[in-house]
PDB file of C-alpha atoms and ligand atoms in Angstrom:
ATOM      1  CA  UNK B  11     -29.673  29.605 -54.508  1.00 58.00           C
ATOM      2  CA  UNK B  12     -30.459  26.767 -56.170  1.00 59.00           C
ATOM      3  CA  UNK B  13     -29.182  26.809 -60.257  1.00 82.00           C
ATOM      4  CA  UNK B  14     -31.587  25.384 -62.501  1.00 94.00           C
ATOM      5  CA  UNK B  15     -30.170  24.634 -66.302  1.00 95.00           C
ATOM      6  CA  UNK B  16     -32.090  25.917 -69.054  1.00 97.00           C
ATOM      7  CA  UNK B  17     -33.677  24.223 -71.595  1.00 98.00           C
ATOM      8  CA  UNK B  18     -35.157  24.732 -74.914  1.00 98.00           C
ATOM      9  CA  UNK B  19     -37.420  22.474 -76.759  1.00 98.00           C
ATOM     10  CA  UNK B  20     -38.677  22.347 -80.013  1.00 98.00           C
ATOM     11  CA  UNK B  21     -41.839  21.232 -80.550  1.00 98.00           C
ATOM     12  CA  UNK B  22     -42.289  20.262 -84.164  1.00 98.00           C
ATOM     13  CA  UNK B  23     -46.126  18.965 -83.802  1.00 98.00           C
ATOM     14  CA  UNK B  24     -47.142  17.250 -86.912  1.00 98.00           C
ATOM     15  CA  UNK B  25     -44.752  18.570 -89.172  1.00 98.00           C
ATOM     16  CA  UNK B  26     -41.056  17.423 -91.252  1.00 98.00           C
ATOM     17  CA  UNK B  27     -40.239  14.412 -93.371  1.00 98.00           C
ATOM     18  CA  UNK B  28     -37.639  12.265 -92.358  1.00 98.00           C
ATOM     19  CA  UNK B  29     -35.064  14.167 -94.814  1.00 98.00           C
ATOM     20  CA  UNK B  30     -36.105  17.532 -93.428  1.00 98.00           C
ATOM     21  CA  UNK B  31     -36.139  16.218 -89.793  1.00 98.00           C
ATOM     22  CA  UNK B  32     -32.392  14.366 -90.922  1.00 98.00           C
ATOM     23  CA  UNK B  33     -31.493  17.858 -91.935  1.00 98.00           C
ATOM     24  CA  UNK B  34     -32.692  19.849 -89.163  1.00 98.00           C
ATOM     25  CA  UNK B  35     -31.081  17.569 -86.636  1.00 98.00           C
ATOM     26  CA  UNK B  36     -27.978  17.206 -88.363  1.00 97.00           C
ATOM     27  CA  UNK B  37     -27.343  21.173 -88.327  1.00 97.00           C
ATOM     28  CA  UNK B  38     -28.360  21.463 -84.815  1.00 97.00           C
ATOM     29  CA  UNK B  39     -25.344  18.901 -83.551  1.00 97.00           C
ATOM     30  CA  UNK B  40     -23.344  22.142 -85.137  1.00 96.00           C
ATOM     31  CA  UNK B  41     -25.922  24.348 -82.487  1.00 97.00           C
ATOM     32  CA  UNK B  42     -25.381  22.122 -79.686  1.00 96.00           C
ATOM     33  CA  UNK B  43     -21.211  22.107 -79.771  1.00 94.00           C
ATOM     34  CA  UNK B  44     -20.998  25.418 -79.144  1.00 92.00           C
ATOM     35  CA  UNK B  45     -24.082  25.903 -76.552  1.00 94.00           C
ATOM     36  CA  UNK B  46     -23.438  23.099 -74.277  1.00 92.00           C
ATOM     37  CA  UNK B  47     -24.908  25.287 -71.333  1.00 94.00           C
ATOM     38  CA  UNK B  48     -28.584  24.749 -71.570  1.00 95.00           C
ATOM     39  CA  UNK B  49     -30.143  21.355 -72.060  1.00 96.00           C
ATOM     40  CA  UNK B  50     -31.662  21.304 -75.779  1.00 97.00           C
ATOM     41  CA  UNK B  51     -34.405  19.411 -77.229  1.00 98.00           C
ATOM     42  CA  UNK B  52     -36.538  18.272 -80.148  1.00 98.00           C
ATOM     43  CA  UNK B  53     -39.380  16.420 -80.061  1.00 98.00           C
ATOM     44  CA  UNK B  54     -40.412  15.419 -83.542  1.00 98.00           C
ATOM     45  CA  UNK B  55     -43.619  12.520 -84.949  1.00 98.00           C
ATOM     46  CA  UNK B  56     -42.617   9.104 -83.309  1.00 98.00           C
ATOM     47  CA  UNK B  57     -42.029   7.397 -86.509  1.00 97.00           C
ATOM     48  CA  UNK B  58     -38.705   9.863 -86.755  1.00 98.00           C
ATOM     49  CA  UNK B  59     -37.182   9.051 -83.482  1.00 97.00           C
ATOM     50  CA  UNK B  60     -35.262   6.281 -84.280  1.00 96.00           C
ATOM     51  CA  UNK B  61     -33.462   7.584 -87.221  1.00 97.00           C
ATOM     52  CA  UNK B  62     -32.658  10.885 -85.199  1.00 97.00           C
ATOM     53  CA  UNK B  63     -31.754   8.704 -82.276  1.00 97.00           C
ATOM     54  CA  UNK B  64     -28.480   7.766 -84.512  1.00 96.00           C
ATOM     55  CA  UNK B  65     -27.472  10.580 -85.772  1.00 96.00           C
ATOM     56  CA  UNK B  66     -27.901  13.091 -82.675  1.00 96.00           C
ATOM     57  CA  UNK B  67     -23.946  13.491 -81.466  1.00 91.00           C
ATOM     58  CA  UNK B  68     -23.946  15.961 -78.767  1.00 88.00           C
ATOM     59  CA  UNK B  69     -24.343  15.090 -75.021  1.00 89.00           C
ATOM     60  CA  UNK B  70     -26.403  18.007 -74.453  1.00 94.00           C
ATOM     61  CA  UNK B  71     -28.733  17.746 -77.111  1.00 97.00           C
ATOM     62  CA  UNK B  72     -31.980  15.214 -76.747  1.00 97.00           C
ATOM     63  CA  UNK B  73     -35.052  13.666 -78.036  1.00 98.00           C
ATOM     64  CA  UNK B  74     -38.435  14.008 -76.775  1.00 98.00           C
ATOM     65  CA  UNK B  75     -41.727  11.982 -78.019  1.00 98.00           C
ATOM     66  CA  UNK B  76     -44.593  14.975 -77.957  1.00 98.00           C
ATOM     67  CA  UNK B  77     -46.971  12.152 -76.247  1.00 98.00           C
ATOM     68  CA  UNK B  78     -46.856   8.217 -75.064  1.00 98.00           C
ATOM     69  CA  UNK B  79     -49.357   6.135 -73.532  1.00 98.00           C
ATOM     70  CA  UNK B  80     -49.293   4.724 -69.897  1.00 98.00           C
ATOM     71  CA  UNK B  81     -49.075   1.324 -70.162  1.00 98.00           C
ATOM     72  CA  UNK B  82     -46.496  -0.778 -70.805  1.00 98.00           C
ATOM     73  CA  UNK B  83     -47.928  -2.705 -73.696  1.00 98.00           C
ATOM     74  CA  UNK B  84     -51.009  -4.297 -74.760  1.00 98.00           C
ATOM     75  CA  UNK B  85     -53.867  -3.640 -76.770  1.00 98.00           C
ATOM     76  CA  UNK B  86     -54.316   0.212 -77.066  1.00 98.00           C
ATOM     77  CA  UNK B  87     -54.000   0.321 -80.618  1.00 98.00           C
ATOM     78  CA  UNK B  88     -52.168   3.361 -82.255  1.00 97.00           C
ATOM     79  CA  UNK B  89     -50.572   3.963 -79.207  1.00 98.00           C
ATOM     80  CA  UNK B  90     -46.704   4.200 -77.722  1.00 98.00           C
ATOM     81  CA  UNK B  91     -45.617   2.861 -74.514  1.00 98.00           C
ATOM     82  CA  UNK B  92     -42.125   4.217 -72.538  1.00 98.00           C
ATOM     83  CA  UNK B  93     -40.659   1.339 -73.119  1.00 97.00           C
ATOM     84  CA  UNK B  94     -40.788   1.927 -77.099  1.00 97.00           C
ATOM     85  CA  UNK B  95     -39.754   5.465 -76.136  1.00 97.00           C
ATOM     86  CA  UNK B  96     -36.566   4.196 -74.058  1.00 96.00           C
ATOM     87  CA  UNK B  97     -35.175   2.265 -77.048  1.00 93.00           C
ATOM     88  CA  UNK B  98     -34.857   5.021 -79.278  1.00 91.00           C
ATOM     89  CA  UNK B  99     -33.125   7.034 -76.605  1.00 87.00           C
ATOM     90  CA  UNK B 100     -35.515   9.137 -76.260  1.00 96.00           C
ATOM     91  CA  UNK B 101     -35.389  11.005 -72.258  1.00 97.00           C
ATOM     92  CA  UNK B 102     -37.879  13.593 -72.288  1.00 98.00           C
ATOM     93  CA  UNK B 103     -41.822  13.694 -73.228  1.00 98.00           C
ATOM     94  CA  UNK B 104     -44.162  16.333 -73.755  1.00 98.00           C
ATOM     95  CA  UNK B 105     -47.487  15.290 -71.800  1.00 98.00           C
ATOM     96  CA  UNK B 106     -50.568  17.301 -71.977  1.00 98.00           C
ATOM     97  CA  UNK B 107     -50.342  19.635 -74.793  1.00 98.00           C
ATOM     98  CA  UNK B 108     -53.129  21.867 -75.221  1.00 98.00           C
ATOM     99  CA  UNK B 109     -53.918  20.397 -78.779  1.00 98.00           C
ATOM    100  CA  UNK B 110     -54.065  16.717 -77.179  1.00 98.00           C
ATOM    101  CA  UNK B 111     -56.301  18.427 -74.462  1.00 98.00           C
ATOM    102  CA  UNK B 112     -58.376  20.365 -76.881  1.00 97.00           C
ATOM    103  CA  UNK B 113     -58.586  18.146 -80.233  1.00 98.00           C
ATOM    104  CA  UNK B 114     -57.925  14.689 -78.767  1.00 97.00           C
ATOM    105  CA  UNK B 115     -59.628  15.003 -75.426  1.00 98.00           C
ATOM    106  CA  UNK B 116     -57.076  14.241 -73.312  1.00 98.00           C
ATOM    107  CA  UNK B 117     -58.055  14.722 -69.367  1.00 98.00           C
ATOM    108  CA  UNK B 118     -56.513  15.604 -66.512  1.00 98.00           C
ATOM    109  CA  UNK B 119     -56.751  11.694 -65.014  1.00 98.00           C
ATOM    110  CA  UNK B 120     -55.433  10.854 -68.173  1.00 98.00           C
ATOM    111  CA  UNK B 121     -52.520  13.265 -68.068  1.00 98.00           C
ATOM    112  CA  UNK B 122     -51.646  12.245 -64.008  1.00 98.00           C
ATOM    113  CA  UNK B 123     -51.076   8.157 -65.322  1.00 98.00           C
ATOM    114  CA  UNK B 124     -49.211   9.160 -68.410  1.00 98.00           C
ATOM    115  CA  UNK B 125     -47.033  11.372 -65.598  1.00 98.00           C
ATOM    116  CA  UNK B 126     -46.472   8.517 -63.773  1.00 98.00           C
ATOM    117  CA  UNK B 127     -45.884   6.127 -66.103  1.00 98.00           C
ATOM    118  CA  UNK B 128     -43.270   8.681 -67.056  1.00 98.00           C
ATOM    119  CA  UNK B 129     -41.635   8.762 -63.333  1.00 98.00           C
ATOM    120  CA  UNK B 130     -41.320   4.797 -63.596  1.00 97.00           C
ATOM    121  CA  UNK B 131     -39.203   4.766 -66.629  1.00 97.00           C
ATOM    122  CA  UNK B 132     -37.100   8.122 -65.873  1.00 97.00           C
ATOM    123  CA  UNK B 133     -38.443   9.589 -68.863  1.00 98.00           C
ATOM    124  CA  UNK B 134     -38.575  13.140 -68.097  1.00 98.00           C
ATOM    125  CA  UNK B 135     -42.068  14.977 -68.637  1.00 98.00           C
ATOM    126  CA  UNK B 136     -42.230  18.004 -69.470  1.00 98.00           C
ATOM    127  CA  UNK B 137     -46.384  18.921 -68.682  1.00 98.00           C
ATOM    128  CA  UNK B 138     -48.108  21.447 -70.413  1.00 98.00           C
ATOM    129  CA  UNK B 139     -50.588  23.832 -68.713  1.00 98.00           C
ATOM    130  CA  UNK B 140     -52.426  26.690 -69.789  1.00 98.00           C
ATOM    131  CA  UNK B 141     -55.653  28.758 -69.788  1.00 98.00           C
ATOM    132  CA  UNK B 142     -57.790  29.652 -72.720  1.00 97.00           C
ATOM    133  CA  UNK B 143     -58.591  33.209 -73.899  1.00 97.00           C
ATOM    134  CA  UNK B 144     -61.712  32.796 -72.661  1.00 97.00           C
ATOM    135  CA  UNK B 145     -60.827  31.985 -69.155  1.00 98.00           C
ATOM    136  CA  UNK B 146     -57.716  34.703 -69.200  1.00 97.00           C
ATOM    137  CA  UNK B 147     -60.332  37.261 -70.199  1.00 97.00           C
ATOM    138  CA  UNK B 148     -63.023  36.353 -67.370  1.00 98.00           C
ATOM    139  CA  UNK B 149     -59.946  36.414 -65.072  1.00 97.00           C
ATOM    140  CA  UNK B 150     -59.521  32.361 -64.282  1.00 98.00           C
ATOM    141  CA  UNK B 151     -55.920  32.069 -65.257  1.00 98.00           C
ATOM    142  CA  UNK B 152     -54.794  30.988 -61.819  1.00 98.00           C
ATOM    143  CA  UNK B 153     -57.763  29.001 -60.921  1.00 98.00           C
ATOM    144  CA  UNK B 154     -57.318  26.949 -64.081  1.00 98.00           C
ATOM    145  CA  UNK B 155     -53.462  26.832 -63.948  1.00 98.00           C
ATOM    146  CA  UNK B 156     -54.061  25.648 -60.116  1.00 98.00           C
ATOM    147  CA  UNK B 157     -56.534  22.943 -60.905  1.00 98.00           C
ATOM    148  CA  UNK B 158     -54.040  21.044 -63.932  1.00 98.00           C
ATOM    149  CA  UNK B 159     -51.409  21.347 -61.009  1.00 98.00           C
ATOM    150  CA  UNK B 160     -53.616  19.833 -58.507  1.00 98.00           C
ATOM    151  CA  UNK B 161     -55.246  17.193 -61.000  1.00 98.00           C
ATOM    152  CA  UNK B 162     -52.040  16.037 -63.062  1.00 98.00           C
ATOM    153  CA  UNK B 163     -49.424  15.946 -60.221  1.00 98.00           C
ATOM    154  CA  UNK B 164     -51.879  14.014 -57.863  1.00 98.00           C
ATOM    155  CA  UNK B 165     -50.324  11.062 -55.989  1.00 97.00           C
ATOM    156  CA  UNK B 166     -47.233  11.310 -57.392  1.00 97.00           C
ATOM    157  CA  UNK B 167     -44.282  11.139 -54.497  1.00 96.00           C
ATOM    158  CA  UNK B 168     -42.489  14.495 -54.132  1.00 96.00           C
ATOM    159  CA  UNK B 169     -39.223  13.366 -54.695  1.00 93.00           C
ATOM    160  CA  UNK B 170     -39.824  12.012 -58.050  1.00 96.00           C
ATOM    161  CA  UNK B 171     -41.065  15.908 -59.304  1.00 97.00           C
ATOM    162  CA  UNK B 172     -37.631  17.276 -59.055  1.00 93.00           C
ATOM    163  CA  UNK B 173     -37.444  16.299 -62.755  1.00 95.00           C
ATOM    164  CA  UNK B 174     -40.269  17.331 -63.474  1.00 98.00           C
ATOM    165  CA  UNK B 175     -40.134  20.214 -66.038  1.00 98.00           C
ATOM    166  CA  UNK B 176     -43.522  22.285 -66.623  1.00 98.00           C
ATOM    167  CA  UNK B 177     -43.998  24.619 -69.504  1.00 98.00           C
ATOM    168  CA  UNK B 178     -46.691  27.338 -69.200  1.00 98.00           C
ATOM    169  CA  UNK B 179     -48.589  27.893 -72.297  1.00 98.00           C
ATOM    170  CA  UNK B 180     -51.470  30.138 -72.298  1.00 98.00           C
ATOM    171  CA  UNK B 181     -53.937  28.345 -74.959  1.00 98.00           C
ATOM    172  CA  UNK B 182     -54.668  31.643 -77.027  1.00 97.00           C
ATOM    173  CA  UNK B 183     -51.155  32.157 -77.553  1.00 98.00           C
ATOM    174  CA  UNK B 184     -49.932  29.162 -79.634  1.00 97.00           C
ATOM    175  CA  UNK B 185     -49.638  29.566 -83.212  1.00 96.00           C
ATOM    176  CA  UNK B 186     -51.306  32.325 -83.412  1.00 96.00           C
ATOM    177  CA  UNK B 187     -47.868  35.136 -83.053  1.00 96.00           C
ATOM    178  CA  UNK B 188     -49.544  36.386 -80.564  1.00 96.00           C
ATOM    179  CA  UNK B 189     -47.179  35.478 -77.658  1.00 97.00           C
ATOM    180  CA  UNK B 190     -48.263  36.684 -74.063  1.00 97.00           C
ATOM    181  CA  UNK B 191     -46.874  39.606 -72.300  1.00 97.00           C
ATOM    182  CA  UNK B 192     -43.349  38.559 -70.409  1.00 98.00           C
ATOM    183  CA  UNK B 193     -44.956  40.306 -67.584  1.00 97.00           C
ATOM    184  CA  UNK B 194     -48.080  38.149 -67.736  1.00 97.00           C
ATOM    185  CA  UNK B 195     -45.909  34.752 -68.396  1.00 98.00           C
ATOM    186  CA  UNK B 196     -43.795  35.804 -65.546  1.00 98.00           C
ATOM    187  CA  UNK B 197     -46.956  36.301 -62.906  1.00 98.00           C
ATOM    188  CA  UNK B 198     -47.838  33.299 -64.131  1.00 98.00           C
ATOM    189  CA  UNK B 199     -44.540  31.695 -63.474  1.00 98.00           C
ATOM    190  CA  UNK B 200     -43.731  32.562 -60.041  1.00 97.00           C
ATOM    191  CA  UNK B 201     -47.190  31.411 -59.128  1.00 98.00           C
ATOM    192  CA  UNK B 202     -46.208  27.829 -60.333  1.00 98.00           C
ATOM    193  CA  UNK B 203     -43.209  27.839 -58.238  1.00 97.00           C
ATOM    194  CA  UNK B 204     -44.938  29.457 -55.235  1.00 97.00           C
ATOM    195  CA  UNK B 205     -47.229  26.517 -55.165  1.00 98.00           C
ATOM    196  CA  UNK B 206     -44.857  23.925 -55.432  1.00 97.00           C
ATOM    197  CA  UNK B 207     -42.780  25.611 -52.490  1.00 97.00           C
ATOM    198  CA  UNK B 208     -45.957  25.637 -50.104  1.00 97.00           C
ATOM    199  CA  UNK B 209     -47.669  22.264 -51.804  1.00 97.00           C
ATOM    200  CA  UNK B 210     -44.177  20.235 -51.537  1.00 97.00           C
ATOM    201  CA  UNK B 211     -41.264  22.096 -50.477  1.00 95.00           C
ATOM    202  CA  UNK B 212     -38.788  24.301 -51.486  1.00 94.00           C
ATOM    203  CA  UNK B 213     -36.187  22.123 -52.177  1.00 93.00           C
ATOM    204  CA  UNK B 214     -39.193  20.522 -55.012  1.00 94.00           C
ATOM    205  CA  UNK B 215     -39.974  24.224 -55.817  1.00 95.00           C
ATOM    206  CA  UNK B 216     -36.884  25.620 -56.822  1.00 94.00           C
ATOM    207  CA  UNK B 217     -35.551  23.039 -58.689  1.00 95.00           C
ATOM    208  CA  UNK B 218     -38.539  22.284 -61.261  1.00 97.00           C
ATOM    209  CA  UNK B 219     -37.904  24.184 -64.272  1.00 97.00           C
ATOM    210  CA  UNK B 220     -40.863  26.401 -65.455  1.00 98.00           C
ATOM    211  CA  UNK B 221     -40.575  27.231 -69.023  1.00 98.00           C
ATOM    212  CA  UNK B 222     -42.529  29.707 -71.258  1.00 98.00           C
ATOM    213  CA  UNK B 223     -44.453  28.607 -74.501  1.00 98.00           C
ATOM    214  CA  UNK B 224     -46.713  30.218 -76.877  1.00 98.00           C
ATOM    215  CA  UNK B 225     -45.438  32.150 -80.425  1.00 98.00           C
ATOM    216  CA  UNK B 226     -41.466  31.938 -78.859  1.00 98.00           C
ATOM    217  CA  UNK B 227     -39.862  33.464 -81.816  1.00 98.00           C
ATOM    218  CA  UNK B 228     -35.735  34.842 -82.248  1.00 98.00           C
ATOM    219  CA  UNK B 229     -37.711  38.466 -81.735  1.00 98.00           C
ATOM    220  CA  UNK B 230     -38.898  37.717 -78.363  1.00 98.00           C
ATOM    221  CA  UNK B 231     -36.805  35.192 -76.442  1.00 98.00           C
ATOM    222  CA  UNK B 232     -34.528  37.709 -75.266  1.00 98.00           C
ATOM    223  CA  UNK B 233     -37.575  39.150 -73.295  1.00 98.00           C
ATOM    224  CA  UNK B 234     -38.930  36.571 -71.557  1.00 98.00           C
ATOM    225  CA  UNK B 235     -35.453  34.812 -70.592  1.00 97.00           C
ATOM    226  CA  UNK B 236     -33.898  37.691 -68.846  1.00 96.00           C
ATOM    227  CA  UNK B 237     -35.924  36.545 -66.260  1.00 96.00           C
ATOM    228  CA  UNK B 238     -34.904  34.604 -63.749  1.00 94.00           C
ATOM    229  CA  UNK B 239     -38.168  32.948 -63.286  1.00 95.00           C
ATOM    230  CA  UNK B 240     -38.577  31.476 -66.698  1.00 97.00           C
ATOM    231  CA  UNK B 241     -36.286  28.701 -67.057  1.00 98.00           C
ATOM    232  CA  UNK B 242     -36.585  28.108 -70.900  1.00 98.00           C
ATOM    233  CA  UNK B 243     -38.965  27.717 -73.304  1.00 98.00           C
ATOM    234  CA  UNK B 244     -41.340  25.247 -75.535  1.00 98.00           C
ATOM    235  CA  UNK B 245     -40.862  26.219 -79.286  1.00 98.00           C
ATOM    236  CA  UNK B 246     -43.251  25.542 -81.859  1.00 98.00           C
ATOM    237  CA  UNK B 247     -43.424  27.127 -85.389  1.00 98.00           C
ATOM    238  CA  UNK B 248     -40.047  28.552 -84.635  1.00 98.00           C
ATOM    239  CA  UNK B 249     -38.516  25.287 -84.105  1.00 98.00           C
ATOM    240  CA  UNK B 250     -38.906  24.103 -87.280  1.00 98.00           C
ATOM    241  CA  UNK B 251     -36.695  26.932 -88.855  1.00 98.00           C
ATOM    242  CA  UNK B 252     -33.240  26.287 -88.528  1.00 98.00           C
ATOM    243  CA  UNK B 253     -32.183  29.721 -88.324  1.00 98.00           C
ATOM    244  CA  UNK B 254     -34.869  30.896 -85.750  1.00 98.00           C
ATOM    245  CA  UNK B 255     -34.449  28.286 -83.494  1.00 98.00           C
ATOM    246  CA  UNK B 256     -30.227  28.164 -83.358  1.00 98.00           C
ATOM    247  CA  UNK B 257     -30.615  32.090 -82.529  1.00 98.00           C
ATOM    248  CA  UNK B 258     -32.890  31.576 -79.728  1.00 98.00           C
ATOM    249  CA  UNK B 259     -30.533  28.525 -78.643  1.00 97.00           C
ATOM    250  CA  UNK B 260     -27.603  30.749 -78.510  1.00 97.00           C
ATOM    251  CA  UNK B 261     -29.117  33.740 -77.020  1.00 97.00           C
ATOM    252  CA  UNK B 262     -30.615  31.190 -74.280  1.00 97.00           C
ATOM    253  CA  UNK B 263     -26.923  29.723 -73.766  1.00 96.00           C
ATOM    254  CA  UNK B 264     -25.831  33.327 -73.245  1.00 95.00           C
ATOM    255  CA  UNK B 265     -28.094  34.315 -71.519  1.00 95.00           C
ATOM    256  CA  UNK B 266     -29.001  31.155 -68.767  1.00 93.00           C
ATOM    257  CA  UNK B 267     -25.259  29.596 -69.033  1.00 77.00           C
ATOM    258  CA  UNK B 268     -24.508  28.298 -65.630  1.00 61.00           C
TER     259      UNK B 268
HETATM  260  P1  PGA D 304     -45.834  27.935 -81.058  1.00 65.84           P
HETATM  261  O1  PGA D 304     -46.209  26.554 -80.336  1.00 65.84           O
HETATM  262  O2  PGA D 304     -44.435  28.280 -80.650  1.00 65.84           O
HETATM  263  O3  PGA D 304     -45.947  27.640 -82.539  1.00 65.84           O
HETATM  264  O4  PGA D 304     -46.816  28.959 -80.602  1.00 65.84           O
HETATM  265  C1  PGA D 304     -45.825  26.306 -79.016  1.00 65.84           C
HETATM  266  C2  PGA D 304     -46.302  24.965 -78.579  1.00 65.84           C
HETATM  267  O5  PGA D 304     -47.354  24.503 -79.043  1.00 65.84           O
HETATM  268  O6  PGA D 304     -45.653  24.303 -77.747  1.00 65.84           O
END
């Protein structure tokens, strides 16, 4: 069986000035000595990456940018290429969060360049997918899920999406508390990895990390991790509280440690 490491990433949106962010970060290098088993990452506003890039100590412990553009450089005003992202350390990038879908119109062609822009610089993506309440309630979830698969990992060679991390993050439950049940996330879950055994192989399949997102709080994290199928999770709201997210750090390190 193939071992895939866990990871945890905080997702702190549009939120923290740099002294919070400082003080977050510096507290977490504490977090990250002492659970050096699962890969763990923030991904805070752009403009705070390179300050946290110098002050992050452990190996273990990483930045992500929550978006970037796909080009290189150029004129695409208010945007940020990989290369910017690559100075400042940074390794890993959200792409494809449902707020960028939803509020900024980001499509699926748009998401599938900003993936492969990602695979050229060895930034690691991690791609969100999800389905609306709407669509969970008329019973699409799959068909939906299935499509931003299909659509946003189009073209891209199959050795490149070992990296590839995905988080599933049904729309209805981010931000809202409401986090779905570990038996839904779960279905959910093994369907992702079922069609990247059959659509690449199983060798791709098993060792792409599927995480959970959506209202991940210290309260629930036990839950969904005790399963092998979810291989971390993408924390929001609770990432922003010290205290919430170093208890679902360590419980993840106890639980997922290699
Ligand atoms: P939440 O956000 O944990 O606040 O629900 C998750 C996310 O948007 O990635």
């Amino acid at each position: 069986m193939i071992m895939r490491k866990a990871v945890i990433a905080g997702n702190w949106k549009m939120n923290t000035n740099l002294k919070e962010a400082t003080s977050l970060v510096q507290n977490l290098n504490e977090v990250a000595k002492n659970n050096n088993r699962i890969n763990m990452i923030v991904a805070p506003p752009f403009v705070h990456l390179e300050p946290l890039s110098k002050i992050i100590k452990e190996n273990n412990f990483k930045l992500a940018a929550q978006n970037m553009f796909w080009e290189d450089k150029g004129a695409f005003t208010g945007e940020i290429s990989p290369l910017m992202l690559i100075e400042y350390k940074c390794e890993y990038v959200i792409i494809g969060h449902s707020e960028r879908r939803q509020i900024l119109l980001e499509t699926d062609e748009m998401i599938n360049k900003k993936l492969k822009a990602c695979f050229k610089y060895n930034l690691i993506p991690i791609l969100c997918i999800g389905e609306t309440l709407q669509q969970r309630q008329e019973e699409k979830t799959w068909q939906i899920i299935k499509h931003q698969l299909e659509k946003d990992l189009a073209d891209i060679p199959t050795e490149k999406l070992k990296e590839l991390i995905i988080a599933y993050e049904p729309i209805w439950a981010i931000g809202t508390g409401i986090a779905a049940k570990v038996e839904d996330a779960v279905s959910v879950n093994d369907k992702i990895r079922e069609y990247l055994n059959n659509k690449y192989n199983s060798e791709i399949g098993e060792k792409i990390r599927i995480l959970y997102g959506g209202s991940v709080s210290s309260k629930n994290i036990e839950e969904f991790l005790k399963n092998e199928t979810i291989d971390g999770a993408l924390v929001g709201g609770a990432s922003l509280k010290f205290d919430e997210f170093s208890y679902i750090i360590q419980i993840s390190n106890k639980l997922k440690g290699e």
